[in-house]
């Protein structure tokens, strides 16, 4: 498991095993699909993951919430889908035998950070993680796998932020 590091030009670079890349592609695609379905629904979301991805601005005022969603959900969802698509496209095209190396400029780095955040929001909702320090209730192999993914994505996110922070200091 490798994280991001800076190359000589200041770009964020990471190498992913084919399995890691395939997993990121799957998770980014599922996150985008979840958002896309929610944006085409006329019903307020009840899935905790969707509520985290498209939060309710006025939870105590259904009319104001509906009005806010009407004006903001589509644009927010489109941006989330576009960010996920950037991640998917950068990881696509491998023959499955060699590591996949991604080199991110600042714009791509931000798309990756947003997508990783969205995936972690979904996983956190599925695990019952509400705030920092929550461990979630790990009671089976599937939950343990989701928690390991959640932690791996946190590691990727942290190393990418470190690269971006270092580039700001130059």
XYZ file of C-alpha atoms in Angstrom, residues 9-10 15 20 27 45 47 57 70 101 131 141 162:
13
model
C 7.409 19.110 -10.726
C 5.207 19.178 -7.633
C 1.115 3.827 -7.777
C -6.473 -1.307 -5.671
C -16.184 2.698 -5.199
C -33.466 11.021 0.760
C -30.453 6.676 2.976
C -29.707 22.521 4.792
C -34.538 22.269 -5.836
C 0.655 5.192 -11.817
C -17.774 11.592 14.254
C -15.888 -9.941 7.989
C 0.453 16.412 2.533
